[in-house]
mmCIF file of C-alpha atoms and ligand atoms in Angstrom:
data_model
loop_
_atom_site.group_PDB
_atom_site.id
_atom_site.type_symbol
_atom_site.label_atom_id
_atom_site.label_comp_id
_atom_site.label_asym_id
_atom_site.label_seq_id
_atom_site.Cartn_x
_atom_site.Cartn_y
_atom_site.Cartn_z
ATOM 1 C CA UNK A 1 85.689 130.075 -160.163
ATOM 2 C CA UNK A 2 82.553 130.903 -158.235
ATOM 3 C CA UNK A 3 82.710 133.860 -155.872
ATOM 4 C CA UNK A 4 80.777 133.276 -152.707
ATOM 5 C CA UNK A 5 78.495 136.121 -151.644
ATOM 6 C CA UNK A 6 79.878 137.516 -148.384
ATOM 7 C CA UNK A 7 77.524 136.872 -145.477
ATOM 8 C CA UNK A 8 76.444 139.546 -142.991
ATOM 9 C CA UNK A 9 76.893 137.221 -140.032
ATOM 10 C CA UNK A 10 79.448 134.557 -139.168
ATOM 11 C CA UNK A 11 78.497 132.071 -136.459
ATOM 12 C CA UNK A 12 80.781 129.377 -135.081
ATOM 13 C CA UNK A 13 78.979 127.799 -132.130
ATOM 14 C CA UNK A 14 75.890 125.970 -133.370
ATOM 15 C CA UNK A 15 73.996 124.923 -136.486
ATOM 16 C CA UNK A 16 70.213 124.749 -136.823
ATOM 17 C CA UNK A 17 70.015 124.014 -140.555
ATOM 18 C CA UNK A 18 70.018 120.216 -140.619
ATOM 19 C CA UNK A 19 67.427 117.790 -139.321
ATOM 20 C CA UNK A 20 68.972 118.069 -135.868
ATOM 21 C CA UNK A 21 70.349 121.112 -134.084
ATOM 22 C CA UNK A 22 73.998 120.816 -133.084
ATOM 23 C CA UNK A 23 75.989 122.599 -130.372
ATOM 24 C CA UNK A 24 79.607 122.821 -131.541
ATOM 25 C CA UNK A 25 78.933 119.866 -133.799
ATOM 26 C CA UNK A 26 77.305 117.721 -131.087
ATOM 27 C CA UNK A 27 73.660 116.802 -131.922
ATOM 28 C CA UNK A 28 71.168 117.836 -129.243
ATOM 29 C CA UNK A 29 69.943 114.226 -128.869
ATOM 30 C CA UNK A 30 73.448 113.491 -127.522
ATOM 31 C CA UNK A 31 73.507 116.675 -125.412
ATOM 32 C CA UNK A 32 70.304 115.435 -123.758
ATOM 33 C CA UNK A 33 72.021 112.274 -122.508
ATOM 34 C CA UNK A 34 72.742 112.283 -118.762
ATOM 35 C CA UNK A 35 76.511 112.472 -119.335
ATOM 36 C CA UNK A 36 76.053 116.049 -120.610
ATOM 37 C CA UNK A 37 75.320 118.454 -117.752
ATOM 38 C CA UNK A 38 74.657 122.199 -118.043
ATOM 39 C CA UNK A 39 78.407 122.720 -117.561
ATOM 40 C CA UNK A 40 78.943 120.715 -120.763
ATOM 41 C CA UNK A 41 76.403 122.827 -122.648
ATOM 42 C CA UNK A 42 78.362 125.915 -121.548
ATOM 43 C CA UNK A 43 81.558 124.142 -122.612
ATOM 44 C CA UNK A 44 80.135 123.592 -126.120
ATOM 45 C CA UNK A 45 78.467 126.968 -126.637
ATOM 46 C CA UNK A 46 81.013 129.280 -124.937
ATOM 47 C CA UNK A 47 84.330 127.418 -125.145
ATOM 48 C CA UNK A 48 83.477 125.307 -128.211
ATOM 49 C CA UNK A 49 84.893 122.215 -126.535
ATOM 50 C CA UNK A 50 83.717 119.072 -124.801
ATOM 51 C CA UNK A 51 85.222 119.777 -121.416
ATOM 52 C CA UNK A 52 86.447 116.950 -119.188
ATOM 53 C CA UNK A 53 83.796 115.944 -116.609
ATOM 54 C CA UNK A 54 85.640 117.557 -113.666
ATOM 55 C CA UNK A 55 85.680 120.896 -115.540
ATOM 56 C CA UNK A 56 81.995 120.752 -116.526
ATOM 57 C CA UNK A 57 81.123 119.795 -112.947
ATOM 58 C CA UNK A 58 83.149 122.763 -111.722
ATOM 59 C CA UNK A 59 81.193 125.144 -113.978
ATOM 60 C CA UNK A 60 77.949 123.593 -112.803
ATOM 61 C CA UNK A 61 79.053 123.987 -109.184
ATOM 62 C CA UNK A 62 79.768 127.686 -109.808
ATOM 63 C CA UNK A 63 76.258 128.130 -111.239
ATOM 64 C CA UNK A 64 74.694 126.406 -108.225
ATOM 65 C CA UNK A 65 76.761 128.376 -105.724
ATOM 66 C CA UNK A 66 76.018 131.805 -107.177
ATOM 67 C CA UNK A 67 72.343 131.076 -107.944
ATOM 68 C CA UNK A 68 71.178 133.222 -105.023
ATOM 69 C CA UNK A 69 72.413 135.113 -101.992
ATOM 70 C CA UNK A 70 69.229 136.297 -100.366
ATOM 71 C CA UNK A 71 66.787 139.140 -101.014
ATOM 72 C CA UNK A 72 69.013 141.969 -99.740
ATOM 73 C CA UNK A 73 71.793 141.952 -102.354
ATOM 74 C CA UNK A 74 71.770 144.532 -105.152
ATOM 75 C CA UNK A 75 70.429 142.244 -107.868
ATOM 76 C CA UNK A 76 67.626 140.622 -105.887
ATOM 77 C CA UNK A 77 66.602 143.996 -104.443
ATOM 78 C CA UNK A 78 66.196 145.521 -107.913
ATOM 79 C CA UNK A 79 64.291 142.485 -109.160
ATOM 80 C CA UNK A 80 61.953 142.550 -106.153
ATOM 81 C CA UNK A 81 61.239 146.273 -106.563
ATOM 82 C CA UNK A 82 60.610 145.867 -110.315
ATOM 83 C CA UNK A 83 58.367 142.849 -109.799
ATOM 84 C CA UNK A 84 56.358 144.741 -107.186
ATOM 85 C CA UNK A 85 56.020 147.633 -109.629
ATOM 86 C CA UNK A 86 54.064 145.207 -111.810
ATOM 87 C CA UNK A 87 56.800 144.600 -114.331
ATOM 88 C CA UNK A 88 56.835 141.340 -116.285
ATOM 89 C CA UNK A 89 59.301 138.524 -115.668
ATOM 90 C CA UNK A 90 61.911 139.548 -118.210
ATOM 91 C CA UNK A 91 61.877 143.189 -117.069
ATOM 92 C CA UNK A 92 62.174 142.182 -113.404
ATOM 93 C CA UNK A 93 65.009 139.811 -114.277
ATOM 94 C CA UNK A 94 67.030 142.323 -116.279
ATOM 95 C CA UNK A 95 66.477 144.995 -113.639
ATOM 96 C CA UNK A 96 68.396 142.713 -111.262
ATOM 97 C CA UNK A 97 70.944 141.630 -113.861
ATOM 98 C CA UNK A 98 71.824 145.252 -114.573
ATOM 99 C CA UNK A 99 73.347 145.596 -111.104
ATOM 100 C CA UNK A 100 75.956 142.932 -111.919
ATOM 101 C CA UNK A 101 79.212 144.768 -112.406
ATOM 102 C CA UNK A 102 82.592 145.616 -110.886
ATOM 103 C CA UNK A 103 81.314 145.734 -107.302
ATOM 104 C CA UNK A 104 78.660 143.038 -107.378
ATOM 105 C CA UNK A 105 79.045 139.658 -109.073
ATOM 106 C CA UNK A 106 80.790 141.033 -112.134
ATOM 107 C CA UNK A 107 84.330 141.108 -110.758
ATOM 108 C CA UNK A 108 85.248 137.604 -111.978
ATOM 109 C CA UNK A 109 86.884 138.600 -115.265
ATOM 110 C CA UNK A 110 88.722 141.547 -113.754
ATOM 111 C CA UNK A 111 89.918 139.357 -110.883
ATOM 112 C CA UNK A 112 91.251 136.780 -113.370
ATOM 113 C CA UNK A 113 92.954 139.530 -115.431
ATOM 114 C CA UNK A 114 94.457 141.349 -112.469
ATOM 115 C CA UNK A 115 95.704 138.288 -110.555
ATOM 116 C CA UNK A 116 97.054 136.704 -113.769
ATOM 117 C CA UNK A 117 98.955 139.834 -114.683
ATOM 118 C CA UNK A 118 100.441 140.229 -111.204
ATOM 119 C CA UNK A 119 101.411 136.547 -110.919
ATOM 120 C CA UNK A 120 102.807 136.282 -114.455
ATOM 121 C CA UNK A 121 104.887 139.453 -113.864
ATOM 122 C CA UNK A 122 106.364 137.873 -110.742
ATOM 123 C CA UNK A 123 104.952 140.502 -108.366
ATOM 124 C CA UNK A 124 104.968 139.437 -104.743
ATOM 125 C CA UNK A 125 101.533 139.532 -103.085
ATOM 126 C CA UNK A 126 102.650 142.581 -101.079
ATOM 127 C CA UNK A 127 103.898 144.390 -104.190
ATOM 128 C CA UNK A 128 100.633 143.592 -105.971
ATOM 129 C CA UNK A 129 98.419 144.937 -103.178
ATOM 130 C CA UNK A 130 100.538 148.043 -102.637
ATOM 131 C CA UNK A 131 100.745 148.764 -106.394
ATOM 132 C CA UNK A 132 96.961 148.622 -106.656
ATOM 133 C CA UNK A 133 96.667 150.854 -103.616
ATOM 134 C CA UNK A 134 99.125 153.369 -105.071
ATOM 135 C CA UNK A 135 96.995 153.457 -108.234
ATOM 136 C CA UNK A 136 93.925 154.086 -106.047
ATOM 137 C CA UNK A 137 92.299 150.878 -107.315
ATOM 138 C CA UNK A 138 90.413 148.214 -105.404
ATOM 139 C CA UNK A 139 91.522 144.660 -106.080
ATOM 140 C CA UNK A 140 88.763 142.853 -107.991
ATOM 141 C CA UNK A 141 87.863 139.642 -106.170
ATOM 142 C CA UNK A 142 88.873 140.912 -102.736
ATOM 143 C CA UNK A 143 86.442 142.152 -100.075
ATOM 144 C CA UNK A 144 82.887 141.479 -99.006
ATOM 145 C CA UNK A 145 80.148 143.542 -97.394
ATOM 146 C CA UNK A 146 79.074 140.885 -94.874
ATOM 147 C CA UNK A 147 81.524 137.981 -95.112
ATOM 148 C CA UNK A 148 84.868 138.133 -93.331
ATOM 149 C CA UNK A 149 87.666 136.027 -91.854
ATOM 150 C CA UNK A 150 85.394 135.455 -88.824
ATOM 151 C CA UNK A 151 82.298 134.670 -90.861
ATOM 152 C CA UNK A 152 83.754 132.757 -93.780
ATOM 153 C CA UNK A 153 81.958 132.386 -97.080
ATOM 154 C CA UNK A 154 81.079 128.698 -97.380
ATOM 155 C CA UNK A 155 80.827 129.053 -101.170
ATOM 156 C CA UNK A 156 84.530 129.872 -101.324
ATOM 157 C CA UNK A 157 85.375 126.903 -99.083
ATOM 158 C CA UNK A 158 83.413 124.524 -101.336
ATOM 159 C CA UNK A 159 85.113 125.827 -104.497
ATOM 160 C CA UNK A 160 88.586 125.603 -102.971
ATOM 161 C CA UNK A 161 87.945 122.054 -101.717
ATOM 162 C CA UNK A 162 86.735 120.954 -105.140
ATOM 163 C CA UNK A 163 89.812 122.389 -106.848
ATOM 164 C CA UNK A 164 92.116 120.656 -104.348
ATOM 165 C CA UNK A 165 90.753 117.242 -105.245
ATOM 166 C CA UNK A 166 90.181 117.744 -108.995
ATOM 167 C CA UNK A 167 92.583 120.342 -110.428
ATOM 168 C CA UNK A 168 96.127 119.502 -111.483
ATOM 169 C CA UNK A 169 97.513 122.916 -110.631
ATOM 170 C CA UNK A 170 96.714 125.597 -108.073
ATOM 171 C CA UNK A 171 99.301 128.303 -108.761
ATOM 172 C CA UNK A 172 96.822 131.160 -109.202
ATOM 173 C CA UNK A 173 94.691 130.102 -106.228
ATOM 174 C CA UNK A 174 97.819 129.791 -104.067
ATOM 175 C CA UNK A 175 98.908 133.263 -105.135
ATOM 176 C CA UNK A 176 95.448 134.728 -104.427
ATOM 177 C CA UNK A 177 95.462 133.127 -100.970
ATOM 178 C CA UNK A 178 98.810 134.810 -100.246
ATOM 179 C CA UNK A 179 97.263 138.112 -101.367
ATOM 180 C CA UNK A 180 94.314 137.421 -99.059
ATOM 181 C CA UNK A 181 96.689 136.797 -96.124
ATOM 182 C CA UNK A 182 98.139 140.240 -96.730
ATOM 183 C CA UNK A 183 94.826 142.100 -97.226
ATOM 184 C CA UNK A 184 93.378 140.444 -94.116
ATOM 185 C CA UNK A 185 96.093 142.167 -92.107
ATOM 186 C CA UNK A 186 94.495 145.442 -93.225
ATOM 187 C CA UNK A 187 90.836 144.583 -92.597
ATOM 188 C CA UNK A 188 88.861 141.517 -91.638
ATOM 189 C CA UNK A 189 86.461 141.703 -94.581
ATOM 190 C CA UNK A 190 89.183 141.813 -97.243
ATOM 191 C CA UNK A 191 88.757 138.114 -98.035
ATOM 192 C CA UNK A 192 89.159 136.386 -101.386
ATOM 193 C CA UNK A 193 85.489 136.605 -102.309
ATOM 194 C CA UNK A 194 83.398 134.250 -104.446
ATOM 195 C CA UNK A 195 84.042 136.279 -107.628
ATOM 196 C CA UNK A 196 87.782 136.297 -106.988
ATOM 197 C CA UNK A 197 87.835 132.611 -106.154
ATOM 198 C CA UNK A 198 85.992 131.641 -109.354
ATOM 199 C CA UNK A 199 88.320 133.917 -111.349
ATOM 200 C CA UNK A 200 91.602 132.440 -110.084
ATOM 201 C CA UNK A 201 90.318 128.858 -110.084
ATOM 202 C CA UNK A 202 89.296 129.232 -113.693
ATOM 203 C CA UNK A 203 92.823 130.384 -114.491
ATOM 204 C CA UNK A 204 94.141 127.231 -112.831
ATOM 205 C CA UNK A 205 91.631 125.126 -114.737
ATOM 206 C CA UNK A 206 92.439 126.698 -118.112
ATOM 207 C CA UNK A 207 96.178 126.292 -117.575
ATOM 208 C CA UNK A 208 96.061 122.728 -116.315
ATOM 209 C CA UNK A 209 93.389 120.955 -118.366
ATOM 210 C CA UNK A 210 95.576 120.914 -121.517
ATOM 211 C CA UNK A 211 92.659 121.745 -123.795
ATOM 212 C CA UNK A 212 93.492 125.390 -124.387
ATOM 213 C CA UNK A 213 96.507 126.961 -126.091
ATOM 214 C CA UNK A 214 98.121 130.033 -124.523
ATOM 215 C CA UNK A 215 96.457 132.181 -127.234
ATOM 216 C CA UNK A 216 93.059 130.712 -126.415
ATOM 217 C CA UNK A 217 93.544 131.378 -122.694
ATOM 218 C CA UNK A 218 94.574 134.947 -123.434
ATOM 219 C CA UNK A 219 91.484 135.401 -125.592
ATOM 220 C CA UNK A 220 89.147 133.965 -122.941
ATOM 221 C CA UNK A 221 90.558 136.364 -120.358
ATOM 222 C CA UNK A 222 90.715 139.384 -122.714
ATOM 223 C CA UNK A 223 87.187 138.906 -124.088
ATOM 224 C CA UNK A 224 85.805 138.228 -120.611
ATOM 225 C CA UNK A 225 83.881 134.934 -120.529
ATOM 226 C CA UNK A 226 83.853 134.408 -116.796
ATOM 227 C CA UNK A 227 81.296 136.954 -115.552
ATOM 228 C CA UNK A 228 78.895 134.839 -117.596
ATOM 229 C CA UNK A 229 78.932 132.236 -114.820
ATOM 230 C CA UNK A 230 77.529 134.755 -112.331
ATOM 231 C CA UNK A 231 75.044 136.135 -114.874
ATOM 232 C CA UNK A 232 73.643 132.707 -115.775
ATOM 233 C CA UNK A 233 73.730 131.387 -112.203
ATOM 234 C CA UNK A 234 72.177 134.451 -110.551
ATOM 235 C CA UNK A 235 69.410 134.584 -113.190
ATOM 236 C CA UNK A 236 68.028 131.445 -111.513
ATOM 237 C CA UNK A 237 67.697 133.235 -108.167
ATOM 238 C CA UNK A 238 66.450 136.489 -109.673
ATOM 239 C CA UNK A 239 63.651 134.682 -111.502
ATOM 240 C CA UNK A 240 62.828 133.026 -108.160
ATOM 241 C CA UNK A 241 62.579 136.430 -106.458
ATOM 242 C CA UNK A 242 60.408 137.908 -109.230
ATOM 243 C CA UNK A 243 57.996 134.950 -109.055
ATOM 244 C CA UNK A 244 58.023 134.987 -105.240
ATOM 245 C CA UNK A 245 56.782 138.587 -105.155
ATOM 246 C CA UNK A 246 54.077 137.908 -107.735
ATOM 247 C CA UNK A 247 52.958 134.736 -105.928
ATOM 248 C CA UNK A 248 52.501 136.763 -102.730
ATOM 249 C CA UNK A 249 50.812 139.607 -104.673
ATOM 250 C CA UNK A 250 53.129 142.101 -103.036
ATOM 251 C CA UNK A 251 52.130 145.749 -103.501
ATOM 252 C CA UNK A 252 54.173 148.540 -105.050
ATOM 253 C CA UNK A 253 57.307 149.122 -103.031
ATOM 254 C CA UNK A 254 58.099 152.573 -101.650
ATOM 255 C CA UNK A 255 61.223 153.106 -99.616
ATOM 256 C CA UNK A 256 60.450 154.490 -96.109
ATOM 257 C CA UNK A 257 61.162 158.197 -95.535
ATOM 258 C CA UNK A 258 62.789 157.328 -92.199
ATOM 259 C CA UNK A 259 65.527 155.488 -94.045
ATOM 260 C CA UNK A 260 66.528 158.524 -96.121
ATOM 261 C CA UNK A 261 68.520 161.453 -94.817
ATOM 262 C CA UNK A 262 66.951 164.466 -96.508
ATOM 263 C CA UNK A 263 69.751 167.012 -96.586
ATOM 264 C CA UNK A 264 68.362 169.578 -99.003
ATOM 265 C CA UNK A 265 69.448 173.202 -98.711
ATOM 266 C CA UNK A 266 66.561 175.635 -98.113
HETATM 267 N N1 ACO B 1 90.928 146.070 -102.595
HETATM 268 C C1 ACO B 1 91.632 146.863 -101.792
HETATM 269 N N2 ACO B 1 91.123 147.527 -100.753
HETATM 270 C C2 ACO B 1 89.829 147.364 -100.508
HETATM 271 C C3 ACO B 1 89.018 146.530 -101.290
HETATM 272 C C4 ACO B 1 89.626 145.864 -102.369
HETATM 273 N N3 ACO B 1 88.924 145.061 -103.177
HETATM 274 N N4 ACO B 1 87.765 146.570 -100.810
HETATM 275 C C5 ACO B 1 87.776 147.383 -99.757
HETATM 276 N N5 ACO B 1 89.034 147.865 -99.560
HETATM 277 C C6 ACO B 1 89.497 148.737 -98.515
HETATM 278 C C7 ACO B 1 89.666 150.140 -98.987
HETATM 279 O O1 ACO B 1 90.725 150.728 -98.286
HETATM 280 C C8 ACO B 1 88.377 150.774 -98.562
HETATM 281 O O2 ACO B 1 88.571 152.130 -98.386
HETATM 282 P P1 ACO B 1 88.181 153.137 -99.584
HETATM 283 O O3 ACO B 1 86.690 153.086 -99.666
HETATM 284 O O4 ACO B 1 88.715 154.415 -99.097
HETATM 285 O O5 ACO B 1 88.845 152.651 -100.831
HETATM 286 C C9 ACO B 1 88.120 150.080 -97.234
HETATM 287 O O6 ACO B 1 88.572 148.736 -97.454
HETATM 288 C C10 ACO B 1 86.713 150.082 -96.796
HETATM 289 O O7 ACO B 1 86.043 149.297 -97.641
HETATM 290 P P2 ACO B 1 84.666 148.787 -97.167
HETATM 291 O O8 ACO B 1 83.751 149.933 -96.996
HETATM 292 O O9 ACO B 1 84.788 147.884 -95.988
HETATM 293 O O10 ACO B 1 84.320 147.985 -98.432
HETATM 294 P P3 ACO B 1 82.885 147.628 -98.692
HETATM 295 O O11 ACO B 1 82.559 146.622 -97.661
HETATM 296 O O12 ACO B 1 82.025 148.827 -98.843
HETATM 297 O O13 ACO B 1 82.928 146.996 -100.131
HETATM 298 C C11 ACO B 1 83.115 145.537 -101.821
HETATM 299 C C12 ACO B 1 82.766 145.666 -100.375
HETATM 300 C C13 ACO B 1 82.216 146.432 -102.668
HETATM 301 C C14 ACO B 1 82.880 144.089 -102.242
HETATM 302 C C15 ACO B 1 84.578 145.939 -102.012
HETATM 303 O O14 ACO B 1 85.410 145.158 -101.193
HETATM 304 C C16 ACO B 1 85.036 145.849 -103.444
HETATM 305 O O15 ACO B 1 84.803 146.769 -104.226
HETATM 306 N N6 ACO B 1 85.703 144.718 -103.823
HETATM 307 C C17 ACO B 1 86.188 144.553 -105.160
HETATM 308 C C18 ACO B 1 85.055 144.187 -106.103
HETATM 309 C C19 ACO B 1 84.576 142.772 -105.887
HETATM 310 O O16 ACO B 1 85.369 141.838 -105.775
HETATM 311 N N7 ACO B 1 83.243 142.593 -105.895
HETATM 312 C C20 ACO B 1 82.646 141.272 -105.794
HETATM 313 C C21 ACO B 1 82.147 141.000 -104.392
HETATM 314 S S1 ACO B 1 81.490 139.319 -104.240
HETATM 315 C C22 ACO B 1 79.985 139.365 -105.045
HETATM 316 O O17 ACO B 1 79.461 140.388 -105.357
HETATM 317 C C23 ACO B 1 79.312 138.079 -105.398
HETATM 318 C C1 LMR B 2 76.210 137.748 -103.554
HETATM 319 O O1 LMR B 2 76.495 136.626 -103.952
HETATM 320 O O2 LMR B 2 75.195 138.346 -103.960
HETATM 321 C C2 LMR B 2 77.037 138.372 -102.544
HETATM 322 O O3 LMR B 2 78.234 137.784 -102.296
HETATM 323 C C3 LMR B 2 76.944 139.821 -102.374
HETATM 324 C C4 LMR B 2 76.432 140.116 -100.995
HETATM 325 O O4 LMR B 2 76.415 141.291 -100.647
HETATM 326 O O5 LMR B 2 76.059 139.211 -100.266
#
């Protein structure tokens, strides 16, 4: 029989060869109908599934909620400085995106992995926190620089409320909230933060929506899909900051000497 020439690339998410582009088999004319939101586009291109409306709306809500958090956070600061240095839009954007990582915005996947492992192993919240402490590790998804139990993060409240009315299960969120109760006894700012909340709620969503097998859930968590929500969402705000600086024709930024402790040996 015929032997097919091996291809250099395999792609499984979309097809641009026919008369109409398809995302996971769905023609873009259909994707453009109002019943497909951006959450559905993410469903098709990342998860290769048509997600139920409550799940797509949840993704879209995550994107809206993380779109910006002011000019002072790591990402926006970098973008503003780059934009004021005369860099183009894509350079200013990626300068901000490059700050997304384990401390800032990029703790969603690690939070999902760490909380899932602890919960699935049957660790009590106390055991989990103390084990992490003994390993000298911070718990991904716990802690915030400015938000605390006294100044709650409204984003987290909105996400929790949505999950209460739309999700069939809340076992990982409930566990994370028990962990939060324990960490709050140590310090007021050791809240379940927005990264942690998205991470555990996505675990609840994946386990309860009956669209994903256990292997698929494991793969999603192992590969690390979830930081993508922060990356896509925050890109909206970072582009806003880059354009804002250019619109105001802001000059080159130089950090003030007074704000640096020069401690150089003679
Ligand atoms: N787990 C356990 N203990 C913690 C944690 C945590 N996640 N965060 C802080 N602590 C404790 C530690 O004992 C720390 O002391 P150490 O520095 O000796 O380890 C002590 O609190 C003091 O920490 P702070 O200085 O108050 O923490 P800070 O406010 O500088 O850090 C931060 C905030 C970076 C978010 C931190 O809590 C952290 O690394 N969290 C985990 C990563 C994370 O979830 N990042 C996402 C934040 S939300 C977002 O970016 C959109
Ligand atoms: C953010 O969304 O950028 C934040 O939660 C981080 C911060 O320091 O406010």
